[in-house]
XYZ file of C-alpha atoms in Angstrom:
687
model
C 37.640 156.778 47.003
C 38.578 153.741 49.123
C 36.032 152.394 51.640
C 36.956 152.777 55.291
C 37.836 149.872 57.580
C 34.484 149.995 59.431
C 32.665 149.853 56.083
C 34.666 146.790 55.039
C 33.868 145.067 58.319
C 30.204 145.953 57.959
C 30.175 144.508 54.429
C 31.839 141.346 55.730
C 29.239 140.962 58.480
C 26.417 141.531 55.984
C 27.916 138.912 53.641
C 28.218 136.375 56.461
C 24.662 137.083 57.581
C 23.427 136.675 54.005
C 25.286 133.371 53.666
C 23.759 132.035 56.880
C 20.332 133.146 55.730
C 20.718 131.328 52.389
C 21.832 128.169 54.182
C 18.870 128.368 56.549
C 16.475 128.705 53.607
C 18.185 125.823 51.796
C 17.715 123.527 54.787
C 13.994 124.348 54.704
C 13.724 123.326 51.041
C 11.556 120.290 50.155
C 14.593 118.269 49.052
C 16.528 118.815 52.306
C 13.435 118.120 54.390
C 12.695 114.939 52.450
C 16.232 113.544 52.779
C 16.226 114.075 56.549
C 12.642 112.994 57.221
C 11.996 109.996 59.523
C 9.914 108.339 56.780
C 12.601 108.620 54.102
C 13.395 104.896 53.949
C 9.742 103.904 54.082
C 9.055 106.086 51.042
C 12.191 104.776 49.340
C 10.996 101.174 49.618
C 7.790 102.098 47.798
C 9.713 103.341 44.738
C 11.496 100.374 43.041
C 13.477 102.486 40.564
C 14.807 104.857 43.213
C 15.494 101.956 45.577
C 17.513 100.173 42.880
C 19.542 103.322 42.221
C 20.148 103.820 45.949
C 21.364 100.264 46.545
C 23.658 100.149 43.505
C 25.210 103.634 43.679
C 27.776 103.754 46.485
C 28.452 107.479 46.079
C 24.750 108.295 46.266
C 24.350 106.198 49.391
C 27.346 107.960 50.959
C 25.945 111.432 50.208
C 22.502 110.629 51.588
C 24.004 109.095 54.728
C 26.045 112.240 55.365
C 23.042 114.518 54.794
C 20.873 112.453 57.147
C 23.585 112.683 59.818
C 24.075 116.418 59.294
C 21.694 118.372 57.049
C 24.362 121.025 56.421
C 26.061 118.576 54.040
C 23.152 119.126 51.636
C 24.621 122.494 50.664
C 27.664 120.692 49.289
C 25.851 117.889 47.456
C 22.711 119.691 46.213
C 24.008 119.999 42.626
C 25.387 116.460 42.355
C 24.004 114.833 39.210
C 23.245 111.476 40.870
C 21.515 113.080 43.844
C 19.421 115.327 41.579
C 18.382 112.355 39.421
C 17.538 110.288 42.511
C 15.376 112.996 44.075
C 13.562 113.631 40.795
C 12.687 109.929 40.662
C 10.949 110.381 44.018
C 8.943 113.444 42.909
C 5.249 113.128 42.060
C 4.960 114.978 38.761
C 1.155 114.701 38.806
C 0.923 117.202 41.645
C 0.918 120.958 41.324
C 4.074 122.822 42.247
C 4.177 124.237 45.788
C 3.138 127.848 46.214
C 5.847 130.234 45.036
C 7.511 127.676 42.741
C 7.691 127.824 38.953
C 9.064 125.404 36.347
C 11.104 126.745 33.427
C 13.363 125.239 30.755
C 16.931 126.099 29.820
C 18.218 126.480 26.250
C 18.561 122.686 25.906
C 14.982 122.078 27.016
C 15.996 120.714 30.425
C 13.483 121.696 33.128
C 14.576 123.593 36.215
C 12.624 125.024 39.113
C 12.506 128.570 40.429
C 11.747 129.128 44.107
C 10.455 132.713 44.260
C 10.157 132.446 48.046
C 13.923 132.070 48.436
C 14.957 133.571 45.108
C 16.793 130.389 44.159
C 16.846 127.904 41.287
C 17.315 124.152 41.334
C 17.141 121.156 39.021
C 15.411 119.229 41.847
C 11.645 118.890 41.504
C 10.107 120.184 44.787
C 7.074 117.859 44.559
C 8.619 115.373 46.973
C 6.602 113.194 49.409
C 7.027 115.142 52.635
C 3.890 113.766 54.283
C 3.882 110.292 55.807
C 2.851 107.609 53.336
C 1.417 105.373 56.047
C -2.379 105.073 56.057
C -4.190 106.727 58.976
C -5.093 103.364 60.465
C -1.427 102.421 60.745
C -0.565 105.761 62.341
C -3.423 105.463 64.801
C -2.364 101.927 65.673
C 1.223 103.129 66.240
C 0.008 105.933 68.541
C -2.083 103.404 70.439
C 0.946 101.150 70.876
C 3.043 104.101 71.989
C 0.473 105.062 74.604
C 0.380 101.485 75.858
C 4.168 101.385 76.145
C 4.333 104.752 77.877
C 1.656 103.742 80.352
C 3.249 100.391 81.162
C 6.696 101.910 81.617
C 5.433 104.632 83.939
C 6.677 107.504 81.770
C 5.871 111.027 82.865
C 5.202 113.607 80.173
C 7.399 116.686 80.580
C 4.545 118.949 79.431
C 0.951 118.756 78.241
C 0.010 119.698 74.708
C -1.387 123.203 74.392
C -5.154 123.175 74.318
C -5.488 119.632 75.598
C -8.095 119.030 78.251
C -6.340 117.344 81.175
C -9.533 115.517 82.088
C -9.574 113.715 78.724
C -5.870 113.491 78.088
C -4.612 109.987 77.467
C -1.437 108.547 78.932
C 1.641 110.634 78.097
C 3.368 109.720 74.852
C 7.115 109.820 74.328
C 7.873 110.718 70.708
C 9.731 108.127 68.729
C 13.225 109.258 67.774
C 13.428 110.976 64.412
C 16.347 108.720 63.527
C 16.411 104.978 63.988
C 19.697 105.300 65.831
C 19.021 108.410 67.904
C 20.768 107.833 71.211
C 18.934 108.774 74.397
C 20.552 109.777 77.654
C 19.495 107.229 80.206
C 20.157 107.140 83.931
C 18.962 104.918 86.709
C 17.195 107.842 88.334
C 15.016 108.488 85.285
C 12.849 105.482 85.899
C 12.413 105.179 82.158
C 12.163 101.824 80.378
C 14.394 100.615 77.587
C 15.660 103.244 75.150
C 14.892 102.867 71.459
C 18.414 101.533 70.903
C 17.884 98.926 73.636
C 14.740 97.844 71.838
C 16.635 97.483 68.550
C 19.262 95.280 70.219
C 16.609 93.146 71.943
C 14.659 92.814 68.693
C 17.746 91.695 66.740
C 18.673 89.153 69.419
C 15.626 87.018 68.745
C 16.696 83.443 67.899
C 14.895 83.494 64.530
C 15.724 87.093 63.592
C 17.448 86.178 60.318
C 14.296 84.444 59.098
C 12.226 87.470 60.163
C 14.487 89.893 58.298
C 14.609 87.662 55.217
C 10.821 87.453 55.019
C 10.416 91.241 54.923
C 13.593 92.000 52.942
C 14.270 89.215 50.356
C 17.729 90.613 49.478
C 18.898 90.269 53.086
C 20.363 86.764 52.786
C 22.399 87.788 49.743
C 23.860 90.836 51.484
C 26.697 89.290 53.495
C 27.933 92.635 54.763
C 24.519 93.508 56.160
C 24.163 90.095 57.815
C 27.509 90.627 59.525
C 26.423 94.046 60.777
C 23.288 92.520 62.290
C 25.416 89.804 63.874
C 27.770 92.468 65.264
C 24.836 94.158 67.009
C 23.616 90.782 68.306
C 27.089 90.173 69.742
C 28.204 93.612 70.934
C 24.836 95.134 71.783
C 24.548 98.899 72.122
C 28.222 99.579 71.433
C 28.000 97.758 68.108
C 24.828 99.641 67.231
C 26.509 102.972 68.015
C 29.432 102.153 65.711
C 26.996 101.491 62.857
C 24.828 104.553 63.472
C 25.603 106.031 60.046
C 25.223 102.857 57.989
C 22.568 103.481 55.341
C 21.869 99.791 54.583
C 21.228 99.024 58.246
C 19.063 102.110 58.771
C 17.007 101.178 55.718
C 16.561 97.584 56.904
C 15.462 98.607 60.392
C 13.083 101.206 58.992
C 10.959 98.283 57.745
C 10.549 97.042 61.325
C 9.936 100.269 63.252
C 6.534 99.146 64.530
C 7.848 95.733 65.571
C 10.879 97.264 67.300
C 8.770 99.785 69.198
C 6.376 97.183 70.580
C 8.861 94.317 71.026
C 9.359 93.090 74.567
C 11.873 90.310 75.382
C 10.053 87.140 76.501
C 11.713 87.102 79.922
C 10.462 90.647 80.613
C 6.864 89.597 80.017
C 7.158 86.995 82.771
C 7.723 89.635 85.431
C 4.582 91.309 86.823
C 6.370 94.615 87.389
C 6.474 95.114 83.619
C 2.759 95.858 83.504
C 2.004 96.746 87.134
C 4.433 99.031 88.899
C 4.403 102.358 90.695
C 4.630 105.180 88.180
C 8.188 106.383 87.878
C 9.633 103.574 90.016
C 13.067 102.323 88.938
C 11.905 98.720 89.212
C 9.342 99.363 86.495
C 12.059 98.893 83.903
C 12.155 95.309 82.611
C 15.952 95.447 82.676
C 15.975 96.085 86.428
C 13.522 93.407 87.502
C 14.822 90.482 89.597
C 13.217 88.040 87.191
C 15.170 89.508 84.322
C 18.409 89.386 86.284
C 17.871 85.702 87.011
C 17.002 85.069 83.367
C 20.132 86.868 82.241
C 22.222 84.852 84.662
C 20.905 81.625 83.128
C 21.176 82.840 79.553
C 23.993 81.628 77.299
C 26.901 84.005 76.894
C 27.356 84.752 73.173
C 26.469 88.412 73.657
C 28.803 88.847 76.630
C 31.962 87.945 74.760
C 34.403 90.807 74.874
C 36.442 90.599 71.697
C 38.850 93.320 72.773
C 39.561 91.561 76.060
C 39.940 88.285 74.193
C 42.445 89.858 71.802
C 44.444 91.460 74.625
C 44.559 88.118 76.415
C 45.717 86.396 73.207
C 48.646 88.788 72.733
C 49.494 88.586 76.426
C 49.743 84.792 76.167
C 51.943 85.102 73.065
C 54.294 87.383 74.990
C 54.299 85.124 78.046
C 55.207 82.110 75.913
C 58.016 84.056 74.217
C 56.532 84.410 70.729
C 58.558 86.890 68.659
C 60.609 88.010 71.669
C 64.081 86.843 70.647
C 66.950 86.773 71.498
C 67.341 85.248 68.029
C 66.487 87.256 64.916
C 64.449 86.268 61.891
C 66.325 88.350 59.309
C 64.712 88.812 55.911
C 66.668 90.739 53.264
C 64.264 91.333 50.395
C 64.698 92.545 46.821
C 61.598 94.414 45.772
C 61.712 92.969 42.256
C 62.064 89.410 43.638
C 59.733 89.801 46.606
C 57.950 86.431 46.626
C 61.028 84.461 45.622
C 63.197 85.961 48.382
C 60.470 85.657 51.008
C 59.770 82.015 50.129
C 63.426 80.940 50.063
C 64.247 82.584 53.380
C 61.117 81.870 55.433
C 60.951 78.208 54.400
C 64.524 77.696 55.642
C 63.687 78.511 59.266
C 62.681 75.884 61.790
C 59.404 75.880 63.695
C 61.147 77.119 66.851
C 62.890 79.989 65.043
C 59.639 81.102 63.430
C 57.897 81.214 66.785
C 60.614 82.697 69.017
C 62.775 84.950 66.850
C 62.388 88.687 66.576
C 61.472 89.746 63.044
C 63.789 92.053 61.085
C 63.055 93.052 57.475
C 65.132 95.235 55.168
C 64.809 96.028 51.484
C 67.976 95.837 49.388
C 69.300 99.297 48.509
C 67.187 101.124 51.103
C 68.713 102.460 54.272
C 65.623 102.349 56.519
C 65.971 100.836 59.975
C 63.266 98.324 60.827
C 61.325 99.931 63.651
C 58.356 98.029 62.150
C 57.889 100.170 59.025
C 59.626 97.850 56.511
C 58.141 94.795 58.252
C 54.665 96.246 57.977
C 55.132 97.022 54.296
C 56.646 93.583 53.700
C 53.472 91.852 54.889
C 51.375 94.303 52.904
C 53.294 93.658 49.668
C 53.828 89.924 50.038
C 50.148 89.333 50.831
C 49.126 91.438 47.840
C 51.191 89.195 45.538
C 50.897 85.806 47.222
C 47.108 85.845 47.449
C 46.625 87.452 44.031
C 44.552 85.125 41.776
C 46.978 85.943 38.957
C 49.510 83.469 40.382
C 47.065 80.556 40.420
C 47.134 79.568 44.090
C 43.961 81.477 44.936
C 40.858 82.594 43.064
C 38.112 85.130 43.595
C 34.981 83.775 45.233
C 31.958 83.274 42.998
C 30.198 86.209 44.648
C 32.663 89.075 44.223
C 36.164 90.188 43.223
C 37.025 91.198 46.751
C 37.344 87.972 48.746
C 39.573 85.093 47.680
C 39.653 81.355 48.321
C 41.960 78.465 47.487
C 41.729 77.594 43.788
C 41.151 73.969 42.704
C 43.445 74.728 39.742
C 46.313 75.366 42.174
C 47.010 71.621 42.030
C 48.750 72.290 38.703
C 51.131 74.906 40.142
C 54.680 73.613 40.585
C 55.547 72.799 44.206
C 52.080 73.982 45.249
C 52.075 72.157 48.601
C 55.160 74.085 49.741
C 53.684 77.341 48.472
C 50.542 76.762 50.540
C 52.684 75.851 53.534
C 54.526 79.142 52.972
C 51.160 80.941 52.795
C 50.220 79.477 56.165
C 53.520 80.621 57.651
C 52.934 84.162 56.353
C 49.509 84.195 58.020
C 51.007 82.946 61.276
C 53.903 85.430 61.273
C 51.541 88.331 60.580
C 49.366 87.188 63.470
C 52.075 86.911 66.135
C 53.898 90.104 65.067
C 50.595 92.025 64.843
C 50.714 93.055 61.192
C 47.692 93.239 58.912
C 47.506 91.593 55.496
C 46.158 93.162 52.317
C 43.958 90.167 51.545
C 40.395 89.255 52.421
C 39.365 85.609 52.450
C 35.973 83.917 52.435
C 34.459 82.875 55.746
C 34.971 79.131 55.033
C 38.702 79.878 54.616
C 38.922 81.115 58.205
C 36.853 78.177 59.411
C 39.351 75.906 57.670
C 42.207 77.636 59.509
C 40.396 77.054 62.798
C 39.434 73.483 61.799
C 35.758 74.308 62.321
C 33.239 72.354 60.180
C 31.349 74.443 57.625
C 27.568 74.721 57.431
C 25.046 75.398 54.691
C 25.052 79.129 55.487
C 28.806 79.265 54.751
C 28.097 78.474 51.098
C 26.763 82.017 50.731
C 30.350 83.255 50.796
C 31.427 80.860 48.041
C 28.565 80.406 45.612
C 25.315 82.266 46.137
C 23.260 80.391 43.524
C 24.426 76.997 44.771
C 23.535 78.035 48.325
C 20.072 79.172 47.264
C 19.385 75.858 45.545
C 20.282 73.835 48.637
C 18.441 76.271 50.902
C 15.294 75.827 48.805
C 15.651 72.061 49.085
C 16.019 72.357 52.854
C 12.970 74.609 53.248
C 10.573 72.710 50.979
C 9.072 69.252 50.733
C 10.891 67.594 47.820
C 9.126 64.232 47.878
C 8.564 63.085 44.259
C 9.754 66.468 42.975
C 13.470 66.113 42.233
C 15.084 63.270 40.350
C 18.380 63.321 42.257
C 20.798 60.729 43.583
C 23.764 60.976 45.945
C 26.068 61.975 43.094
C 27.520 65.165 41.711
C 28.970 66.086 38.337
C 32.560 67.330 38.290
C 34.530 68.857 35.447
C 38.084 67.517 35.134
C 40.219 68.705 32.197
C 37.065 69.689 30.332
C 35.432 66.290 30.841
C 32.267 65.908 32.947
C 32.492 62.963 35.335
C 30.044 61.684 37.932
C 31.250 61.370 41.514
C 29.405 59.563 44.298
C 28.866 61.511 47.523
C 28.767 58.225 49.457
C 29.455 54.601 48.542
C 26.739 53.392 46.183
C 25.367 56.934 45.933
C 24.398 56.521 42.272
C 21.705 54.051 43.354
C 20.371 56.086 46.294
C 17.592 58.553 45.364
C 17.314 61.772 47.351
C 14.050 61.943 49.300
C 12.468 64.120 51.961
C 13.707 61.611 54.523
C 17.407 61.639 53.567
C 17.737 65.169 52.129
C 19.487 66.416 55.295
C 22.371 64.004 54.707
C 22.430 64.909 51.004
C 22.675 68.641 51.777
C 25.461 68.076 54.320
C 27.466 66.012 51.840
C 26.902 68.555 49.059
C 28.103 71.372 51.320
C 31.208 69.384 52.225
C 31.884 68.570 48.564
C 31.429 72.165 47.385
C 33.690 73.641 50.056
C 36.385 70.970 49.808
C 36.149 70.548 46.037
C 39.681 69.959 44.806
C 41.331 71.877 47.653
C 41.550 69.417 50.560
C 45.286 68.775 50.265
C 46.061 72.450 49.634
C 44.065 73.430 52.725
C 45.913 70.831 54.805
C 49.267 72.260 53.678
C 48.224 75.832 54.471
C 46.886 74.892 57.916
C 50.079 72.948 58.602
C 52.214 76.003 57.820
C 49.977 78.237 59.945
C 50.307 76.035 63.029
C 54.058 75.731 62.563
C 54.152 79.375 63.626
C 51.371 79.664 66.212
C 49.937 77.123 68.663
C 46.453 75.961 67.655
C 45.280 76.146 71.289
C 45.982 79.878 71.385
C 44.089 80.615 68.162
C 41.097 78.460 69.102
C 39.681 81.259 71.293
C 38.545 83.092 68.131
C 35.651 82.304 65.860
C 35.947 82.770 62.084
C 34.651 86.358 62.064
C 37.025 87.409 64.832
C 40.029 85.763 63.200
C 39.216 87.639 59.997
C 39.325 90.949 61.880
C 42.631 90.085 63.554
C 44.337 89.037 60.300
C 42.885 91.444 57.740
C 41.377 94.341 59.670
C 38.965 96.407 57.589
C 39.247 98.346 54.346
C 36.549 100.862 55.213
C 37.972 104.310 55.996
C 36.081 106.498 58.443
C 37.441 110.010 57.891
C 36.026 111.376 61.137
C 37.665 108.527 63.072
C 40.936 109.135 61.222
C 40.937 112.861 61.965
C 39.904 112.510 65.608
C 42.788 110.062 66.171
C 45.494 112.189 64.520
C 48.231 114.059 66.400
C 50.102 117.182 65.261
C 53.637 118.454 65.846
C 55.890 121.373 64.951
C 53.227 124.041 65.345
C 50.435 122.326 63.465
C 47.029 121.903 65.120
C 43.623 120.742 63.960
C 42.482 124.248 63.008
C 45.734 125.279 61.280
C 45.080 126.371 57.691
C 47.529 123.789 56.254
C 45.898 121.019 58.288
C 42.462 122.111 57.100
C 43.763 121.935 53.529
C 45.261 118.522 54.298
C 41.920 117.052 55.410
C 40.127 118.757 52.532
C 42.561 117.006 50.183
C 41.979 113.650 51.895
C 38.233 114.154 51.593
C 38.641 114.893 47.892
C 40.649 111.665 47.406
C 38.746 108.600 46.280
C 38.919 105.529 48.517
C 41.870 104.027 46.631
C 43.892 107.231 47.028
C 43.072 107.360 50.736
C 44.302 103.792 51.117
C 47.469 104.739 49.216
C 48.035 107.669 51.585
C 47.523 105.405 54.578
C 49.936 102.855 53.119
C 52.475 105.598 52.334
C 52.513 106.831 55.945
C 51.971 103.602 57.918
C 53.218 100.887 55.556
C 49.829 99.192 55.233
C 46.436 100.054 53.822
C 44.583 97.877 56.334
C 42.966 99.405 59.391
C 42.687 97.607 62.747
C 39.137 96.565 63.574
C 39.169 99.047 66.502
C 39.796 101.903 64.061
C 42.581 104.477 63.822
C 43.013 104.667 67.584
C 44.638 101.220 67.401
C 47.291 101.963 64.732
C 50.599 100.449 65.794
C 54.125 101.814 65.606
C 57.555 100.439 66.452
C 56.830 99.787 70.121
C 53.081 99.529 70.468
C 50.065 101.696 69.643
C 51.004 104.922 67.865
C 48.505 107.315 66.320
C 48.684 108.849 62.882
C 50.779 112.028 63.128
C 51.304 115.083 60.895
C 54.420 117.179 61.601
C 55.389 120.559 60.175
C 58.631 119.940 58.306
C 60.469 120.779 55.101
C 60.625 123.401 52.392
C 57.574 124.118 50.289
C 59.454 122.843 47.241
C 59.765 119.369 48.793
C 57.327 116.466 48.772
C 55.738 115.203 51.997
C 57.917 112.575 53.689
C 56.770 109.503 55.621
C 58.222 107.679 58.631
C 56.318 104.389 58.566
C 57.899 103.158 61.792
C 56.203 106.010 63.617
C 53.078 106.539 61.467
C 54.252 110.103 60.887
C 53.843 112.358 57.860
C 56.231 115.300 57.476
C 54.133 117.942 55.735
C 55.728 121.236 54.564
C 53.695 124.439 55.133
C 52.513 124.787 51.545
C 51.171 128.272 50.685
C 48.053 127.080 48.829
C 45.597 124.206 48.739
C 46.337 123.421 45.089
C 50.062 123.010 45.778
C 49.415 120.820 48.822
C 46.987 118.644 46.868
C 49.397 118.096 43.961
C 52.370 117.396 46.257
C 50.365 114.859 48.263
C 49.159 113.089 45.130
C 52.710 112.876 43.799
C 54.010 111.553 47.112
C 51.445 108.803 47.605
C 51.340 107.634 43.978
C 55.010 107.752 43.011
C 56.973 107.058 46.215
C 57.481 103.574 47.661
C 60.788 103.465 49.555
C 61.884 104.070 53.129
C 64.045 106.856 54.498
C 66.266 106.669 57.563
C 64.692 108.279 60.633
C-alpha cells in the first residue's frame, strides 16, 4: 500500500524538524561552544602544542575562522581529522566527563565519546575549557575598567539586571563584544563614545605599536603578512579593519591586548575636559566630537587620511590625459606559445620609448583566432611574468624567507645579455602598469623600493633575510661596547672563494663600537640589499621608466605599488560570489549555479586560481577584490551564462570575464567537466 501525499509531506516536515533539532543540539555541544567562545584565543595561547598546530596548519586555521564567523559551519567540519586532533589537544583529560557523557573504545582501541543527552557520538573529547581561564582578580579589574569607561562616556544602560537593587547599582556596563571585530551601529544621536572597533584602530595607531606587539607576541616581527595587516588598519582605519574581520592571525594577536584596547584613550582625547566631565548622554561627551580633538586632528600628519583608491584613480586619469596607451599607433605582439619569452623579448625591445608609452597594445597567439578585447593581452602578461620571473631562468631567485616572493639574483650576472633582459623586465612591468594588467609574480618589498628609488631601511631586511635582520636588530637594540670583535668589513663568497670587502675606505682598521654602530648597520643594510645586483637593478629601473614617467609613479609607496602591479593571490569566495553576474536564465539560487559554487568550494586554492585564469586570463585579483575585475573596456564582473549542450565542456570568454556553463544534470558531471576545462584548456575562442 503506497503512502498518501499528505503522509509524505508530513514525513518530510518531520525529517526537516528532526534535522533542525540535531543541528541545534550540535551547536550546543562543548566543542562548538568552545570554538566560538570569546576566550578561545586566550586559551589557545596557554597551550603551546595546540598553538603550534594552529599556526602551522592553514586548513585548520581556515576551518576555525569559518566556524567562529558562523557556528553552522561546525556541522560540516566536525569530523575533520585535524580539527578533532586539535580540539582533543585542548581537552583536560584529568577532569570527569560532563553529565550524560560516556567514553568507549572502537575495535581498534580508539576512544570515542557518547553523548546520551543528544544521542550522538563523537571523537572529540567534551572536557574542553568552556570557563574563562582568567583569574578572578583580572576579571574584576576588567569590570572595574568597564564601569569607569561607561561612566565617563555617559552610557545609559538599556535595562537593569533582574534582582539588582537600584540604590546600590553601579554605573551601567556595556558588555564587551563577543568577537574582537564585532561591528556596532553608531549614530551621532546615540551619544555613545568610541565603538570597540574605533578603540582597536586608535590602539594600533600608537607610534610605538610595533614594539608593543613584539613584546607580547615574539613571532610578530617574523610574520610579515601580519605586520602588513596591522599597517593596513593603521592606514585605512575602520574600513581596513572591516576587511580583515575574519583573519584568524589578526584576531588571535588582538586577543592578547583586549584589556589594553578597552581602556586605551588617545592622548589628545585626555587633554579635553569633556572626556571625563560631560552631561550624561550629551553628544559632546564623545572624545571624537570634542573641539580639542578636532583641532588635534587638523594638526596631525596625514598618513591615515591617504585614500589609495582615489590615488589610483587619479594615476590612471593622468595616464589617459597624457595619452598613455591611447594610440593611434598599435603595439602589435604576435606570440608563439612555445617561444613566448623569445618572441616577447625580440618584439618589445625593438620599440622606441615613445611607441611603448603611446601605442595601443594588441596581442595575438599564433594559430588562435581570438580577437584581442583584452583577453589575450591579459593572459600574455600572466604567462610572460610566470616565465620571466621564474628563478629557473637565473635572473631572479626566491627570497631567503619563502618560496613565494622573488628578488634579483646576484648570479644573474652570469646570464648572457643579462642587462638587456633586466631592461626587458622593467618594460614588462611598465607595460602591465599602464595597460592595467596584473602580473603573476610577487616581489620582495625592497624590490618595489628599488623601482621607486626609495632608500631601504633595516626593517626591509626582514623581507630578504630574516636571520641577518635579527642579528642587526639585536646589535641596534643592545649595548655592544667591548662585546663584538667586528670591523667595517664583510665576507663575500665569489666563485666559491671567501673574500673580505671593506664597507668604507680603511674599514678593516675601524672597529665597530657603540658610538659608530649606527653607521655600520646602515652600511651593512645597503651591502646586503645591493649585494651583486646594483647594475641589474639599474637596468630594470631604466626599462621601467622608459615606459612610464617616474613623476607619475612617485605618488605610490612600495606597498601600494605592489598592490597595483601584482594584486593579491588570496581568494575570498564570498566576495567572488557576491560580485558574479548570471545570464541565460541562471540566477544565484539556480540548482546548476549552486552546484557550480559547491564545486568551486571543493577546489583547492590552486584549482580556484586555475579557474579564475581560465575565465579571466589571469590568476591575480585586484586589491579591491572581484568587484574591480576588468574586461575589454573597463570594469567587468565575473559572469556565468547558461550555454551549450551537456556533452560539451564549459567555455570561457576572457575578454568579457564570462564562463559559458551548460545546464549539467548532476553535480558530479559538472564537477568533472569543470576540472577538465580548467586543467586541460589554454587557448582562446572567437567571441
